[in-house]
CSV table of C-alpha atoms in Angstrom, one decimal:
chain,number,residue,atom,x,y,z
A,1,MET,CA,-35.6,61.3,60.8
A,2,PRO,CA,-35.0,58.5,59.3
A,3,ASP,CA,-33.4,56.1,60.6
A,4,PHE,CA,-30.4,57.6,62.6
A,5,LEU,CA,-27.7,55.1,60.0
A,6,THR,CA,-28.7,57.4,57.1
A,7,HIS,CA,-28.0,60.7,58.8
A,8,VAL,CA,-24.8,59.4,59.9
A,9,LEU,CA,-23.7,58.6,56.9
A,10,VAL,CA,-24.6,61.5,54.9
A,11,MET,CA,-22.4,63.5,57.8
A,12,TYR,CA,-19.6,60.7,56.7
A,13,ILE,CA,-19.9,61.5,53.0
A,14,GLY,CA,-20.1,64.8,53.2
A,15,LEU,CA,-17.8,65.6,55.8
A,16,ALA,CA,-15.1,62.7,54.3
A,17,ILE,CA,-15.7,64.3,50.4
A,18,ALA,CA,-14.6,68.1,52.1
A,19,SER,CA,-11.7,66.7,53.9
A,20,TRP,CA,-9.7,65.9,50.4
A,21,ARG,CA,-10.0,69.7,50.2
A,22,VAL,CA,-9.8,71.3,53.7
A,23,GLY,CA,-6.9,70.4,55.0
A,24,TRP,CA,-7.7,70.4,58.9
A,25,LEU,CA,-10.8,68.5,58.5
A,26,ASP,CA,-9.2,64.7,59.9
A,27,ARG,CA,-10.6,61.6,61.4
A,28,PRO,CA,-11.3,63.7,65.3
A,29,TYR,CA,-13.8,65.8,63.7
A,30,ILE,CA,-15.5,64.3,60.9
A,31,VAL,CA,-16.7,61.9,63.7
A,32,VAL,CA,-17.5,65.4,65.2
A,33,GLY,CA,-20.2,66.0,62.3
A,34,MET,CA,-21.0,62.7,62.5
A,35,ALA,CA,-22.7,63.2,66.2
A,36,GLY,CA,-24.2,66.6,64.9
A,37,GLY,CA,-26.0,64.6,62.6
A,38,LEU,CA,-27.9,62.8,65.1
A,39,ILE,CA,-28.3,66.2,67.6
A,40,PRO,CA,-31.8,66.6,66.6
A,41,ASP,CA,-32.9,62.8,67.5
A,42,VAL,CA,-31.8,63.5,71.1
A,43,VAL,CA,-35.3,63.9,71.1
A,44,LYS,CA,-36.0,60.3,70.8
A,45,ILE,CA,-35.5,61.0,74.7
A,46,THR,CA,-39.5,60.6,74.8
A,47,LEU,CA,-39.1,56.8,73.7
A,48,LEU,CA,-37.6,56.3,77.2
A,49,VAL,CA,-39.6,59.3,79.0
A,50,PRO,CA,-42.3,59.9,77.6
A,51,ALA,CA,-43.3,63.9,77.7
A,52,ALA,CA,-47.1,63.0,79.5
A,53,GLN,CA,-44.7,61.5,82.1
A,54,VAL,CA,-42.8,64.1,82.1
A,55,GLU,CA,-46.3,66.0,82.7
A,56,ALA,CA,-47.7,64.1,85.2
A,57,ILE,CA,-45.1,64.4,87.5
A,58,LEU,CA,-44.1,68.3,87.5
A,59,GLY,CA,-47.7,69.0,86.9
A,60,ILE,CA,-46.8,71.7,83.8
A,61,PRO,CA,-47.2,71.5,79.9
A,62,PHE,CA,-44.2,69.9,78.4
A,63,ALA,CA,-42.8,68.4,75.1
A,64,TRP,CA,-39.6,67.5,73.9
A,65,ALA,CA,-40.3,68.2,70.1
A,66,PRO,CA,-38.1,71.7,70.7
A,67,LEU,CA,-34.9,68.9,71.2
A,68,ALA,CA,-35.6,68.1,67.5
A,69,ARG,CA,-36.2,71.6,65.6
A,70,LEU,CA,-34.0,74.3,65.3
A,71,GLY,CA,-33.9,75.9,68.2
A,72,GLY,CA,-33.5,73.2,71.0
A,73,SER,CA,-30.5,71.6,68.2
A,74,LEU,CA,-28.7,74.8,68.3
A,75,VAL,CA,-28.7,74.6,71.7
A,76,THR,CA,-27.9,71.3,72.2
A,77,ALA,CA,-25.0,71.9,69.9
A,78,ALA,CA,-23.8,74.9,71.9
A,79,VAL,CA,-24.2,73.0,74.8
A,80,ALA,CA,-22.0,70.0,73.3
A,81,SER,CA,-19.1,72.6,71.5
A,82,LEU,CA,-18.5,73.5,75.3
A,83,LEU,CA,-17.1,70.5,76.3
A,84,VAL,CA,-14.1,70.9,74.0
A,85,THR,CA,-11.6,73.1,75.0
A,86,THR,CA,-11.5,76.8,73.2
A,87,ALA,CA,-8.7,75.2,70.7
A,88,HIS,CA,-11.1,73.1,69.4
A,89,ARG,CA,-15.1,74.8,70.2
A,90,ARG,CA,-15.6,77.3,66.7
A,91,ARG,CA,-14.5,74.5,64.6
A,92,VAL,CA,-16.4,71.7,67.2
A,93,PHE,CA,-19.6,73.8,66.7
A,94,GLY,CA,-19.5,74.1,63.6
A,95,LEU,CA,-19.3,70.9,62.3
A,96,LEU,CA,-22.1,70.2,64.8
A,97,VAL,CA,-24.5,73.7,63.7
A,98,VAL,CA,-23.6,71.5,59.9
A,99,GLY,CA,-25.2,68.2,61.2
A,100,VAL,CA,-28.1,69.8,62.4
A,101,GLY,CA,-28.4,71.3,59.4
A,102,VAL,CA,-28.4,68.1,57.3
A,103,HIS,CA,-30.4,66.7,59.8
A,104,LEU,CA,-33.6,69.0,59.2
A,105,ALA,CA,-33.3,69.2,55.7
A,106,LEU,CA,-33.3,65.1,55.6
A,107,ASP,CA,-36.5,65.2,58.1
A,108,GLY,CA,-37.8,68.0,55.9
A,109,VAL,CA,-38.4,65.3,52.9
A,110,LEU,CA,-40.1,62.8,54.9
A,111,ALA,CA,-43.4,61.4,54.0
A,112,ARG,CA,-46.0,63.2,55.8
A,113,PRO,CA,-49.8,63.1,54.7
A,114,GLY,CA,-51.4,65.9,54.7
A,115,PRO,CA,-49.9,69.8,52.8
A,116,ALA,CA,-47.2,70.5,55.0
A,117,SER,CA,-43.8,68.7,56.8
A,118,TYR,CA,-43.4,69.9,60.3
A,119,ASP,CA,-42.4,73.7,62.0
A,120,MET,CA,-38.5,72.6,62.2
A,121,PHE,CA,-37.8,76.4,62.9
A,122,TYR,CA,-39.5,76.4,65.7
A,123,PRO,CA,-38.7,78.7,67.7
A,124,LEU,CA,-38.6,81.3,65.2
A,125,THR,CA,-41.6,80.0,63.9
A,126,TYR,CA,-44.1,77.8,64.0
A,127,TRP,CA,-44.4,77.7,60.1
A,128,ALA,CA,-44.1,74.4,58.3
A,129,PRO,CA,-42.6,74.5,55.1
A,130,PRO,CA,-44.4,72.4,51.6
A,131,LEU,CA,-41.7,70.1,51.2
A,132,PRO,CA,-41.5,67.1,48.9
A,133,ASP,CA,-42.5,63.9,50.7
A,134,VAL,CA,-39.1,61.5,49.8
A,135,TYR,CA,-38.8,58.4,51.6
A,136,LEU,CA,-40.6,57.3,55.3
A,137,SER,CA,-37.8,57.0,58.4
A,138,SER,CA,-39.2,53.2,58.5
A,139,ASP,CA,-38.3,52.9,54.4
A,140,VAL,CA,-35.0,50.6,53.9
A,141,TRP,CA,-33.5,52.1,50.5
A,142,PRO,CA,-31.9,55.6,52.4
A,143,SER,CA,-29.7,53.8,54.4
A,144,ILE,CA,-28.8,51.3,52.2
A,145,THR,CA,-27.6,53.7,49.3
A,146,ALA,CA,-25.7,55.9,52.2
A,147,SER,CA,-23.8,52.8,53.1
A,148,ILE,CA,-22.7,52.1,49.4
A,149,LEU,CA,-22.2,55.9,49.1
A,150,ALA,CA,-20.3,56.1,52.1
A,151,VAL,CA,-18.4,52.4,51.6
A,152,LEU,CA,-16.9,54.1,47.3
A,153,THR,CA,-16.1,57.5,49.8
A,154,TYR,CA,-14.0,55.6,51.9
A,155,VAL,CA,-12.4,53.5,49.2
A,156,VAL,CA,-12.0,56.2,46.2
A,157,GLY,CA,-10.6,58.3,49.4
A,158,ARG,CA,-8.3,55.8,50.9
A,159,ALA,CA,-7.2,55.8,46.9
A,160,ARG,CA,-6.0,59.2,46.4
A,161,ARG,CA,-4.3,59.3,49.6
A,162,ARG,CA,-2.0,56.3,48.1
A,163,ALA,CA,-1.9,58.8,45.0
B,1,MET,CA,-17.7,87.6,79.5
B,2,ARG,CA,-14.9,85.4,77.1
B,3,VAL,CA,-16.4,82.1,78.5
B,4,GLY,CA,-12.5,80.1,77.6
B,5,ASP,CA,-11.5,77.2,79.5
B,6,ASP,CA,-12.6,77.5,83.1
B,7,PRO,CA,-14.9,74.7,83.7
B,8,ARG,CA,-17.2,76.7,86.4
B,9,ARG,CA,-17.7,79.4,83.6
B,10,ARG,CA,-18.4,76.8,81.1
B,11,ALA,CA,-20.4,74.6,83.9
B,12,ILE,CA,-22.7,78.4,84.2
B,13,LEU,CA,-23.1,78.7,80.7
B,14,ILE,CA,-24.1,75.1,80.1
B,15,LEU,CA,-26.4,75.5,83.1
B,16,LEU,CA,-28.4,78.6,81.3
B,17,LEU,CA,-28.4,77.0,77.9
B,18,LEU,CA,-30.0,73.8,79.8
B,19,GLY,CA,-32.2,77.0,81.4
B,20,LEU,CA,-33.1,78.4,77.5
B,21,GLN,CA,-33.9,74.6,76.4
B,22,VAL,CA,-36.1,74.0,79.0
B,23,GLY,CA,-38.3,77.0,78.6
B,24,MET,CA,-38.4,75.8,75.2
B,25,PHE,CA,-39.6,72.5,76.4
B,26,ILE,CA,-42.4,73.8,78.4
B,27,GLN,CA,-43.6,77.0,76.0
B,28,TYR,CA,-44.1,74.4,73.3
B,29,GLY,CA,-45.9,72.1,76.0
B,30,ILE,CA,-48.4,75.0,76.5
B,31,HIS,CA,-48.5,75.7,72.6
B,32,THR,CA,-49.5,71.5,72.1
B,33,GLU,CA,-52.2,72.0,74.9
B,34,LYS,CA,-54.0,73.9,72.6
B,35,CYS,CA,-56.6,72.5,70.7
B,36,PRO,CA,-56.8,71.2,68.0
B,37,ASN,CA,-54.6,67.7,69.4
B,38,TYR,CA,-55.5,64.6,70.1
B,39,GLU,CA,-57.0,64.9,73.7
B,40,CYS,CA,-59.7,67.7,72.0
B,41,ILE,CA,-60.9,65.8,69.4
B,42,ALA,CA,-61.1,63.0,72.0
B,43,GLU,CA,-63.0,64.4,75.0
B,44,ASP,CA,-65.0,66.8,72.0
B,45,TYR,CA,-65.9,64.5,68.8
B,46,ALA,CA,-68.5,66.3,67.5
B,47,SER,CA,-67.8,69.2,67.0
B,48,TYR,CA,-64.8,68.3,64.8
B,49,VAL,CA,-66.5,66.1,62.3
B,50,GLY,CA,-65.8,68.0,58.9
B,51,GLU,CA,-63.1,69.3,59.7
B,52,GLN,CA,-59.3,68.1,58.6
B,53,PHE,CA,-56.8,66.8,60.5
B,54,ARG,CA,-53.3,65.2,60.1
B,55,LEU,CA,-54.1,61.8,62.8
B,56,GLY,CA,-52.0,58.9,63.4
B,57,GLY,CA,-51.8,56.0,64.9
B,58,THR,CA,-51.3,52.1,65.7
B,59,VAL,CA,-54.0,49.7,63.4
B,60,VAL,CA,-55.1,47.2,66.4
B,61,ALA,CA,-58.0,45.8,64.0
B,62,THR,CA,-58.2,45.6,60.3
B,63,GLU,CA,-61.7,44.6,59.7
B,64,PRO,CA,-63.1,47.3,59.7
B,65,LEU,CA,-59.2,48.9,60.0
B,66,VAL,CA,-59.7,51.1,63.5
B,67,ILE,CA,-55.9,52.6,65.0
B,68,GLU,CA,-55.9,53.8,68.1
B,69,ASN,CA,-53.4,56.4,69.7
B,70,ARG,CA,-51.9,56.7,73.0
B,71,TYR,CA,-52.3,60.7,73.3
B,72,ALA,CA,-51.3,60.4,77.0
B,73,PRO,CA,-51.3,57.1,79.3
B,74,GLY,CA,-54.4,55.6,79.7
B,75,ASN,CA,-56.3,57.7,77.4
B,76,THR,CA,-56.7,56.7,73.5
B,77,LEU,CA,-58.2,57.8,70.5
B,78,ARG,CA,-60.0,55.1,68.8
B,79,LEU,CA,-60.7,56.3,64.9
B,80,THR,CA,-62.0,54.0,62.0
B,81,LEU,CA,-60.2,54.6,58.5
B,82,ARG,CA,-61.9,54.5,55.4
B,83,GLY,CA,-60.6,54.7,51.5
B,84,ILE,CA,-57.2,52.8,52.6
B,85,ASP,CA,-57.7,50.3,50.0
B,86,ARG,CA,-54.2,48.0,51.6
B,87,SER,CA,-54.3,45.4,53.4
B,88,LEU,CA,-52.0,46.1,56.8
B,89,SER,CA,-51.4,43.6,59.7
B,90,ARG,CA,-52.1,45.4,63.3
B,91,GLY,CA,-49.5,46.8,65.0
B,92,ALA,CA,-48.6,49.2,61.2
B,93,ARG,CA,-48.2,52.7,62.4
B,94,VAL,CA,-50.2,54.5,60.2
B,95,VAL,CA,-50.2,58.7,59.6
B,96,VAL,CA,-53.7,60.2,57.8
B,97,TYR,CA,-54.4,63.1,56.3
B,98,GLY,CA,-58.5,63.2,56.4
B,99,ARG,CA,-61.8,64.7,57.1
B,100,LEU,CA,-64.0,63.9,60.5
B,101,GLN,CA,-66.8,61.9,59.9
B,102,PRO,CA,-69.6,60.9,62.4
B,103,GLY,CA,-69.2,57.7,65.0
B,104,HIS,CA,-65.5,58.3,64.9
B,105,THR,CA,-64.3,57.4,61.5
B,106,VAL,CA,-62.0,59.2,58.9
B,107,THR,CA,-62.3,59.7,55.5
B,108,VAL,CA,-58.6,59.2,54.2
B,109,GLN,CA,-57.5,61.5,51.7
B,110,ASP,CA,-53.4,60.6,51.8
B,111,TYR,CA,-51.6,57.9,54.1
B,112,ILE,CA,-48.7,56.5,54.9
B,113,VAL,CA,-48.1,53.3,56.6
B,114,HIS,CA,-44.9,52.0,58.6
B,115,GLU,CA,-45.3,48.0,58.3
B,116,VAL,CA,-44.4,46.4,61.6
B,117,ALA,CA,-41.0,44.5,60.4
B,118,ASN,CA,-39.4,48.4,58.8
B,119,GLN,CA,-40.1,49.5,62.1
B,120,ARG,CA,-38.1,47.0,63.5
B,121,TYR,CA,-35.1,47.7,60.7
B,122,MET,CA,-35.0,51.2,61.8
B,123,TYR,CA,-34.8,50.7,65.2
B,124,ALA,CA,-32.1,48.0,64.7
B,125,VAL,CA,-30.1,49.7,62.8
B,126,SER,CA,-30.4,53.2,64.5
B,127,LEU,CA,-29.3,51.6,67.1
B,128,GLY,CA,-26.2,50.5,65.5
B,129,ALA,CA,-25.5,54.1,63.8
B,130,LEU,CA,-25.6,55.4,67.3
B,131,LEU,CA,-23.0,52.8,68.5
B,132,LEU,CA,-21.3,54.0,66.1
B,133,VAL,CA,-21.0,56.8,66.4
B,134,VAL,CA,-20.4,56.4,70.4
B,135,LEU,CA,-17.8,54.3,70.0
B,136,ALA,CA,-15.3,56.2,66.6
B,137,GLY,CA,-16.3,59.0,69.1
B,138,LEU,CA,-14.1,57.7,72.1
B,139,ARG,CA,-11.3,56.2,70.0
B,140,TYR,CA,-10.8,59.9,69.0
B,141,TRP,CA,-11.8,61.7,72.0
B,142,ARG,CA,-11.4,61.4,75.2
B,143,PHE,CA,-13.5,62.6,78.2
B,144,ASP,CA,-10.9,64.2,80.5
B,145,PRO,CA,-12.8,64.8,83.9
B,146,ALA,CA,-10.1,67.2,86.6
B,147,THR,CA,-10.9,69.6,83.2
B,148,PHE,CA,-14.1,68.9,82.4
B,149,VAL,CA,-13.4,68.8,78.3
B,150,PHE,CA,-13.3,65.9,75.5
B,151,GLU,CA,-9.7,65.9,74.5
B,152,ARG,CA,-8.5,64.6,71.0
B,153,ARG,CA,-6.5,61.3,71.7
B,154,GLY,CA,-2.9,61.9,71.3
B,155,GLU,CA,-2.8,65.9,71.5
B,156,ASN,CA,-0.7,66.6,75.4
């Protein structure tokens, strides 16, 4: 993952710009999309409860990794979309899935030594696409750049509403 | 079956989905138990000498450069890295791609470093972003325990 902030802001920028054309895409929905951009990072539960600890307790092999991959992320999105009424469910699920897709794409271009990225399409395949190394998760510039663009997006959006 | 808004039906479907999720946790866990992994390399280092891997760890010594990977509670793999020409401080997280040599040494072909200060920045900014999303979420959505749904504020 790049830091959470970059994921959240990239979703904000994309959805705020989309909202200039898509009438129903208002702030409550944009926030849902921003949350969707964090779904694969639910895997960070491992910082609180390491998989090895779960293995020790349950006595079976265990890994949180699917949460950060396609299959687990879609399941998380499906669970979340069952927590809204049918009136909002399709849109909420759609926004969460877009968030998941953008997150996996941003994670795919994280710098990793060696030939491939990671098995982001699990459980469909363990294949790790060869992708360029763009940034480190601990780099400062992605979140700074995203912050500047997010402020610009907000300012332009406000000017458009007033015009 | 249409799920609709009925709390019981939704709860059942959520439980089924969580079951699927746990199934993947276990399946992936089984997958990562297959060699090669850190445990295999730690327990039978000699048989992996000459092979190339992506390996990560925290810097625990700098002259020479040694990283430590805690792959399980109480179990660590220590590797000496050869071929990194920049100076690193203890606590930095390093991921390398390289070839295992005798004596728990890796000749590094490619690597990345998460400096301690950058790790702190990443965690701080991530925590802030999480808080931002939670607060924004609660600003526009409200959980109603009676119907077991998040509702948009201002509706009803």
